[in-house]
Coordinates of C-alpha atoms in Angstrom, one line a residue:
M36 CA -20.7 10.2 13.2
P37 CA -23.6 9.9 10.1
A38 CA -21.2 9.5 7.2
I39 CA -18.7 6.3 8.5
V40 CA -16.4 4.2 5.8
V41 CA -15.5 0.9 6.2
L42 CA -12.8 -0.5 4.0
G43 CA -10.5 -3.3 3.5
A44 CA -6.8 -2.7 4.5
Q45 CA -4.9 -5.6 3.0
W46 CA -5.8 -7.6 -0.4
G47 CA -9.4 -7.8 0.4
D48 CA -11.4 -10.7 2.3
E49 CA -10.8 -9.1 5.7
G50 CA -13.9 -9.4 6.8
K51 CA -15.3 -6.3 5.9
G52 CA -18.9 -7.9 6.2
K53 CA -18.8 -8.1 10.0
A54 CA -17.5 -4.8 10.7
T55 CA -20.4 -3.4 8.4
D56 CA -23.3 -5.9 9.8
L57 CA -21.8 -5.0 13.4
L58 CA -22.2 -1.1 12.8
A59 CA -25.6 -1.6 11.4
S60 CA -26.6 -3.7 14.5
Q61 CA -24.8 -1.4 16.5
E62 CA -26.6 2.0 15.6
T63 CA -29.2 3.0 13.4
I64 CA -27.7 3.4 9.9
D65 CA -29.9 4.4 7.4
Y66 CA -28.0 3.6 4.2
V67 CA -25.4 1.5 3.4
V68 CA -23.4 2.2 0.2
R69 CA -21.3 0.2 -2.0
T70 CA -19.0 2.8 -4.3
S71 CA -16.7 0.8 -6.7
G72 CA -16.0 -2.9 -7.6
G73 CA -18.8 -5.5 -9.1
H74 CA -20.0 -8.5 -8.1
N75 CA -16.2 -9.9 -7.7
A76 CA -16.5 -8.6 -4.3
G77 CA -17.3 -10.9 -1.4
H78 CA -18.5 -10.2 2.0
T79 CA -19.5 -13.4 4.7
I80 CA -22.0 -12.6 7.2
V81 CA -23.5 -14.9 10.0
V82 CA -26.6 -13.9 11.3
N83 CA -28.5 -16.1 14.1
G84 CA -25.4 -19.3 13.0
E85 CA -26.9 -18.6 9.3
R86 CA -24.2 -18.1 7.0
F87 CA -24.9 -15.4 4.1
A88 CA -23.0 -14.3 1.4
T89 CA -22.8 -11.1 -0.7
H90 CA -21.3 -10.1 -3.9
L91 CA -23.0 -6.9 -6.0
L92 CA -25.1 -5.9 -2.8
P93 CA -23.9 -4.3 0.2
S94 CA -24.2 -6.6 3.2
A95 CA -26.4 -4.7 5.5
I96 CA -28.9 -6.0 2.8
L97 CA -29.4 -8.2 5.8
T98 CA -29.9 -5.4 7.9
P99 CA -33.9 -4.7 8.2
G100 CA -34.6 -0.9 8.0
A101 CA -31.4 -0.2 6.3
T102 CA -31.4 1.1 2.8
S103 CA -29.1 -0.5 0.7
V104 CA -27.3 1.3 -2.1
I105 CA -25.5 0.5 -5.5
G106 CA -23.6 3.8 -6.3
N107 CA -22.3 5.3 -9.4
G108 CA -18.6 4.1 -9.2
V109 CA -20.1 0.3 -9.4
V110 CA -20.2 -1.4 -12.3
V111 CA -23.6 -3.6 -12.3
S112 CA -24.0 -6.8 -13.9
P113 CA -28.0 -6.9 -13.9
E114 CA -27.9 -10.6 -14.3
A115 CA -25.9 -11.0 -11.2
L116 CA -27.7 -8.8 -9.5
F117 CA -31.2 -10.4 -9.8
R118 CA -29.7 -13.8 -9.4
E119 CA -28.3 -12.7 -5.8
L120 CA -31.7 -11.1 -4.9
D121 CA -33.4 -14.3 -6.0
G122 CA -31.1 -16.3 -4.0
L123 CA -31.9 -14.0 -0.7
R124 CA -35.6 -14.1 -1.1
E125 CA -35.3 -18.1 -1.4
R126 CA -33.8 -18.2 2.0
G127 CA -36.5 -16.2 3.4
V128 CA -34.9 -12.2 3.6
T129 CA -37.8 -10.8 2.4
D130 CA -38.3 -6.7 0.9
V131 CA -34.7 -7.0 -0.4
E132 CA -35.9 -5.2 -3.5
E133 CA -38.1 -2.4 -1.8
R134 CA -34.8 -1.5 0.2
L135 CA -32.4 -1.4 -2.5
V136 CA -31.4 1.5 -4.6
V137 CA -29.0 1.3 -7.8
S138 CA -27.5 4.4 -9.4
A139 CA -28.9 5.5 -12.6
N140 CA -25.1 6.6 -13.8
A141 CA -23.6 3.0 -12.7
H142 CA -21.8 1.2 -15.3
V143 CA -23.5 -2.0 -16.9
I144 CA -21.4 -4.8 -17.1
A145 CA -22.6 -6.6 -20.7
S146 CA -21.8 -10.3 -21.9
Y147 CA -19.4 -9.1 -24.3
H148 CA -17.3 -7.7 -21.3
S149 CA -17.0 -11.2 -19.6
T150 CA -16.2 -12.5 -22.8
I151 CA -13.4 -10.4 -23.4
D152 CA -12.2 -10.6 -19.9
K153 CA -11.9 -14.3 -19.9
V154 CA -10.2 -14.5 -23.4
T155 CA -7.5 -12.0 -22.5
E156 CA -6.8 -13.8 -19.3
R157 CA -6.0 -16.9 -21.4
F158 CA -4.3 -14.7 -23.7
L159 CA -1.7 -13.7 -21.4
G160 CA -1.1 -17.3 -20.0
K161 CA 1.8 -16.6 -17.3
N162 CA 1.4 -12.9 -17.2
K163 CA -2.2 -13.1 -16.4
I164 CA -3.4 -10.7 -13.8
G165 CA -5.5 -13.3 -12.0
T166 CA -9.0 -11.5 -12.4
T167 CA -12.5 -13.7 -11.8
G168 CA -13.3 -13.3 -15.5
R169 CA -16.4 -11.6 -14.5
G170 CA -16.0 -8.5 -16.8
I171 CA -15.4 -6.2 -14.3
G172 CA -11.9 -4.7 -15.8
P173 CA -13.5 -4.5 -19.6
A174 CA -16.6 -2.7 -18.2
Y175 CA -14.5 -0.1 -16.5
A176 CA -12.2 0.6 -19.5
D177 CA -14.8 1.0 -21.7
K178 CA -16.0 3.5 -19.2
V179 CA -12.8 5.6 -19.4
N180 CA -12.6 5.0 -23.0
R181 CA -16.1 6.7 -22.9
L182 CA -17.9 3.5 -24.7
G183 CA -19.7 2.3 -21.6
L184 CA -23.2 1.9 -20.9
R185 CA -24.9 3.1 -18.0
V186 CA -27.8 1.8 -16.1
A187 CA -30.4 5.0 -17.3
D188 CA -29.3 3.6 -20.7
L189 CA -31.7 0.6 -20.1
F190 CA -34.4 3.0 -20.3
D191 CA -33.7 4.6 -23.9
E192 CA -33.9 1.6 -26.6
K193 CA -32.5 3.8 -29.2
I194 CA -29.5 5.4 -26.8
L195 CA -29.0 1.7 -25.8
A196 CA -28.8 0.4 -29.3
Q197 CA -26.1 3.1 -30.3
K198 CA -24.1 2.7 -27.8
V199 CA -23.4 -1.1 -28.0
E200 CA -23.3 -0.8 -31.4
G201 CA -20.8 1.6 -31.0
A202 CA -18.8 -0.3 -28.1
L203 CA -18.7 -3.5 -30.5
E204 CA -17.4 -1.8 -33.4
L205 CA -14.1 -1.8 -31.5
R206 CA -14.5 -5.1 -29.2
N207 CA -15.6 -7.1 -32.0
Q208 CA -12.4 -5.8 -33.8
V209 CA -10.4 -7.2 -30.8
L210 CA -12.0 -10.6 -30.5
A211 CA -12.0 -11.3 -34.2
K212 CA -8.6 -10.2 -35.4
V213 CA -6.3 -10.7 -31.9
Y214 CA -8.5 -13.5 -30.0
N215 CA -9.8 -15.4 -33.3
R216 CA -13.4 -15.0 -31.6
R217 CA -16.6 -14.9 -33.1
A218 CA -17.8 -11.3 -33.1
V219 CA -20.5 -10.7 -30.7
E220 CA -24.3 -9.5 -32.7
A221 CA -25.2 -6.1 -31.3
E222 CA -29.0 -7.0 -31.4
Q223 CA -28.7 -10.1 -29.4
V224 CA -27.2 -7.8 -26.6
V225 CA -29.1 -5.2 -26.7
E226 CA -32.7 -7.3 -26.7
E227 CA -30.8 -8.9 -23.7
L228 CA -30.3 -5.9 -21.6
L229 CA -33.5 -4.7 -22.3
G230 CA -35.4 -7.7 -20.8
Y231 CA -33.7 -6.2 -17.2
A232 CA -34.9 -3.0 -17.7
E233 CA -38.6 -3.5 -16.2
R234 CA -37.5 -5.1 -13.0
L235 CA -34.5 -2.5 -12.5
R236 CA -36.6 0.2 -13.2
P237 CA -38.1 0.9 -9.7
M238 CA -34.8 0.4 -7.9
V239 CA -33.1 3.1 -10.1
A240 CA -32.6 6.7 -8.6
D241 CA -30.4 9.7 -8.7
T242 CA -28.3 8.3 -5.7
G243 CA -25.8 11.4 -5.3
L244 CA -28.9 13.6 -4.3
L245 CA -30.4 10.8 -2.3
L246 CA -27.3 10.2 0.1
N247 CA -26.4 14.0 0.2
R248 CA -30.0 14.7 1.2
A249 CA -30.0 12.0 4.0
L250 CA -26.7 13.4 5.4
D251 CA -28.3 17.2 5.3
E252 CA -31.4 15.3 7.7
D253 CA -28.7 14.1 10.3
K254 CA -29.1 10.3 8.8
T255 CA -26.5 7.9 9.3
V256 CA -24.6 6.7 6.1
L257 CA -22.4 3.7 6.0
F258 CA -20.1 3.3 2.9
E259 CA -18.5 -0.2 2.5
G260 CA -15.6 -0.9 0.6
A261 CA -15.2 -3.5 -1.8
Q262 CA -11.7 -5.3 -2.6
A263 CA -9.2 -3.3 -0.5
T264 CA -6.5 -0.8 -0.5
M265 CA -3.8 -3.1 -1.6
L266 CA -6.2 -3.9 -4.8
D267 CA -6.6 -0.2 -5.4
V268 CA -6.2 0.4 -9.1
D269 CA -3.7 3.6 -8.0
H270 CA -2.3 2.9 -4.7
G271 CA -2.2 -1.0 -4.7
T272 CA 0.1 -3.4 -5.9
Y273 CA -0.5 -2.4 -9.9
P274 CA -0.7 -4.1 -12.3
F275 CA -2.0 -7.1 -9.8
V276 CA -4.9 -4.8 -8.9
T277 CA -8.6 -4.3 -9.3
S278 CA -9.8 -1.6 -11.6
S279 CA -11.3 0.7 -9.5
N280 CA -10.5 2.9 -6.8
A281 CA -10.9 0.6 -3.6
S282 CA -9.3 2.9 -1.2
A283 CA -11.1 6.0 0.9
G284 CA -10.8 8.3 -2.0
G285 CA -12.9 6.0 -4.3
V286 CA -15.9 6.4 -2.1
C287 CA -16.4 9.9 -2.9
T288 CA -16.0 9.6 -6.5
G289 CA -17.9 6.4 -6.4
S290 CA -20.6 8.1 -4.4
G291 CA -21.0 11.9 -5.3
V292 CA -20.7 12.4 -1.7
G293 CA -18.0 15.1 -1.3
P294 CA -15.0 14.4 1.2
T295 CA -15.7 17.1 4.0
R296 CA -19.0 15.0 4.8
L297 CA -17.0 11.7 5.7
D298 CA -16.6 11.5 9.7
R299 CA -14.8 8.1 10.6
V300 CA -12.9 5.7 8.2
I301 CA -12.6 2.4 9.5
G302 CA -9.9 0.3 7.8
V303 CA -10.6 -3.7 8.4
I304 CA -7.7 -5.7 8.8
K305 CA -7.0 -9.7 9.4
A306 CA -4.4 -10.7 12.5
Y307 CA -2.5 -12.1 9.8
T308 CA -2.6 -11.7 5.9
T309 CA -4.3 -13.3 2.7
R310 CA -4.1 -12.5 -0.7
V311 CA -6.5 -14.1 -3.7
G312 CA -5.1 -14.3 -7.2
S313 CA -1.7 -13.2 -8.4
G314 CA 1.3 -10.5 -7.8
P315 CA 3.6 -10.1 -5.1
F316 CA 2.9 -10.9 -1.3
P317 CA 6.0 -10.7 0.9
T318 CA 4.8 -12.2 4.1
E319 CA 3.5 -15.3 1.9
L320 CA 3.9 -18.6 3.9
F321 CA 4.7 -22.1 1.9
D322 CA 5.0 -23.7 5.0
E323 CA 3.2 -25.8 7.6
D324 CA 2.7 -22.5 9.3
G325 CA 0.6 -21.3 6.1
E326 CA -0.7 -24.2 5.8
K327 CA -2.4 -24.4 9.3
L328 CA -3.4 -20.3 8.7
W329 CA -5.4 -21.7 5.7
K330 CA -7.0 -24.4 7.1
I331 CA -7.8 -23.2 10.4
G332 CA -9.2 -19.5 8.8
G333 CA -10.8 -21.3 6.5
E334 CA -9.1 -19.4 3.5
V335 CA -11.1 -19.6 0.3
G336 CA -12.3 -16.7 -1.7
V337 CA -16.0 -16.1 -0.8
S338 CA -16.6 -14.8 -4.5
T339 CA -14.0 -16.6 -6.6
G340 CA -14.1 -20.2 -4.4
R341 CA -10.5 -19.9 -5.2
D342 CA -7.8 -20.6 -2.1
R343 CA -6.5 -17.5 -0.4
R344 CA -2.7 -17.3 0.3
C345 CA -1.8 -16.8 3.8
G346 CA 1.2 -14.9 5.7
W347 CA 1.6 -13.3 8.7
Y348 CA 0.6 -10.1 9.5
D349 CA 2.3 -7.4 7.9
A350 CA 2.5 -4.1 9.5
V351 CA 4.5 -2.2 6.7
I352 CA 1.1 -2.8 4.6
A353 CA -1.1 -1.4 8.0
R354 CA 0.8 1.9 8.1
Y355 CA 0.3 2.3 4.2
A356 CA -3.4 2.0 4.4
T357 CA -3.5 4.0 7.5
R358 CA -1.9 6.8 5.4
V359 CA -3.5 6.4 2.1
N360 CA -7.1 6.3 3.5
G361 CA -6.5 8.8 6.4
L362 CA -8.2 5.8 8.8
T363 CA -9.2 6.8 12.2
D364 CA -9.4 3.2 13.3
L365 CA -8.8 -0.4 12.4
F366 CA -10.9 -3.7 12.7
L367 CA -8.9 -6.2 13.8
T368 CA -10.4 -9.7 12.5
K369 CA -9.5 -13.6 13.0
L370 CA -7.6 -13.3 15.8
D371 CA -8.9 -16.4 17.0
V372 CA -7.2 -18.1 14.0
L373 CA -4.0 -17.4 16.0
S374 CA -4.4 -19.2 18.9
S375 CA -2.1 -22.4 19.6
W376 CA 0.9 -20.9 18.2
E377 CA 3.9 -20.5 20.7
Q378 CA 5.0 -17.3 18.8
V379 CA 3.6 -15.3 16.4
P380 CA 5.7 -13.1 14.0
V381 CA 4.8 -9.6 12.7
C382 CA 6.5 -8.4 9.9
V383 CA 7.7 -4.7 10.9
A384 CA 9.9 -3.6 8.0
Y385 CA 11.3 -4.9 4.4
D386 CA 14.6 -6.0 3.3
V387 CA 15.3 -5.0 0.0
D388 CA 18.7 -6.0 -1.5
G389 CA 20.3 -5.2 1.9
V390 CA 18.6 -1.8 2.6
R391 CA 15.9 -1.9 5.3
H392 CA 12.5 -0.1 4.4
D393 CA 10.3 0.6 6.9
E394 CA 7.5 2.2 4.7
M395 CA 6.2 0.8 1.2
P396 CA 8.7 0.7 -1.1
M397 CA 8.2 3.2 -4.1
T398 CA 8.7 1.0 -7.6
Q399 CA 6.8 -2.3 -8.2
T400 CA 10.5 -4.2 -8.4
E401 CA 11.8 -3.3 -5.0
F402 CA 8.5 -4.3 -3.7
H403 CA 8.9 -7.9 -5.4
H404 CA 12.0 -8.4 -4.1
A405 CA 11.0 -7.4 -0.5
T406 CA 11.8 -9.9 2.3
P407 CA 10.3 -9.6 5.3
I408 CA 12.0 -8.5 8.9
Y409 CA 9.8 -10.1 11.4
E410 CA 9.6 -9.6 15.1
Y411 CA 7.8 -12.3 17.1
L412 CA 5.5 -12.0 19.8
D413 CA 4.3 -14.6 22.2
G414 CA 1.9 -16.5 21.5
W415 CA -1.4 -18.0 23.3
W416 CA -3.3 -21.6 23.5
E417 CA -6.5 -20.1 24.8
D418 CA -9.7 -20.8 22.8
I419 CA -11.0 -17.0 22.5
S420 CA -14.2 -17.4 20.4
G421 CA -16.1 -17.1 23.8
C422 CA -14.4 -13.7 25.0
R423 CA -16.7 -10.6 24.7
T424 CA -14.5 -8.0 26.5
F425 CA -11.0 -7.1 25.7
E426 CA -10.1 -8.0 29.5
D427 CA -11.6 -11.4 28.6
L428 CA -8.2 -11.9 26.5
P429 CA -5.1 -14.1 27.2
P430 CA -2.4 -11.4 28.6
N431 CA -0.5 -12.3 25.5
A432 CA -3.4 -11.8 23.0
Q433 CA -4.0 -8.6 24.5
A434 CA -0.3 -7.9 23.8
Y435 CA -0.6 -8.6 20.3
V436 CA -3.2 -6.4 19.9
R437 CA -1.5 -3.7 21.4
A438 CA 1.5 -4.2 19.5
L439 CA -0.2 -3.9 16.5
E440 CA -2.2 -0.9 17.2
E441 CA 1.4 1.0 17.7
M442 CA 2.8 -1.0 14.6
S443 CA -0.1 0.0 12.2
G444 CA -0.2 3.8 13.2
T445 CA -3.6 4.0 14.3
R446 CA -5.9 2.5 17.1
I447 CA -7.7 -0.6 16.7
W448 CA -11.2 -0.2 17.8
A449 CA -12.4 -3.8 17.8
V450 CA -11.6 -7.3 17.4
G451 CA -13.3 -10.3 15.7
V452 CA -12.6 -13.8 17.7
G453 CA -15.1 -15.5 15.6
P454 CA -17.3 -15.4 12.3
G455 CA -20.8 -14.5 14.3
R456 CA -22.1 -11.0 14.8
E457 CA -21.8 -11.2 18.6
Q458 CA -18.1 -12.8 18.0
T459 CA -16.6 -9.3 18.9
V460 CA -14.3 -7.5 21.3
V461 CA -14.6 -3.8 21.6
V462 CA -10.9 -2.1 22.6
H463 CA -12.0 1.3 22.6
P464 CA -15.4 1.9 23.4
E465 CA -15.1 5.6 22.9
A466 CA -14.7 5.3 19.1

């Protein structure tokens, strides 16, 4: 399977880094590619008991021999990129820059993007979206408005100055007249961005050409999703979404690799559900069970540091993610967190004003008013963190996995029973 996609099937934080790292450790992965989002993403990987977090970098930057690629669909903060690279070097991860390639066509997050992001959220007050304030949305907005800066522009001072001045002509009007903030000096922004050019230049390439040639040579390319399906700007819980396409379709536009070249699409999904930030969340818990999931699961955002909202598994969301992404497999994470419940509820449908919905409601209003319809599965008390085969799992845990598989509409390829690379149970070895 030379072209494999790994993406989130809920609202993010499902453990995509663990799935990517597992694939990279089991197979010869030649390239791992980020195709959307920015440094608002967060992947946690545990290698030999040591915990690492990546944000802008693909998680396989920790896999020796694999080349990490930041595709054209990503928005890149050079400051955040270099900070992350330096942090890995300080922890003994060598040759990180030598194994990183950045698309010349990826858009750049400038300092004024994060300024706009933060003041807009404050201005919205109770109607805020819940962004990270890191400039991702404004950078994508400039991209669509054709006012954006691309990585390649950092190597042409004249073009860069023209583009920054053009973008700030509009942005400064908004800052001064709407938000009562001081205008941003174009010269200052240009000088800052040019300061990144020399270090960045050796990493930059035509990544679409690079990846297509790699596939022509039967090399294995792993496309790593950022955020998740329910945060996709088209298919998520709009407007409480990210600013890019985090579903499988975004992999093609964000990498320059056509859809007919993708062989396998793996959705990563937790054995329960979490969400960071604002927006509707039908199975969200506000009781002791929610507190228990949060505590045992360590549910704090890798990138944001914000507490994650917790709820039971939502099979409606899983079926939707399977359909929207054309999933071939699910990777179920954090099954170990559910040990010690007598019964585990699973949302199988929604009630919307007395009408049962087995599939995602069509409108935002309907989804906002959806209440979960639960089925209750028998729980287990055993510690499953040491299980290494599916047969090692307690019978009720096996039954839980099989039930989710049936409800979700696709096979569960593997199950995570702990944070470590080795703490994984393969359910379908033939996958």
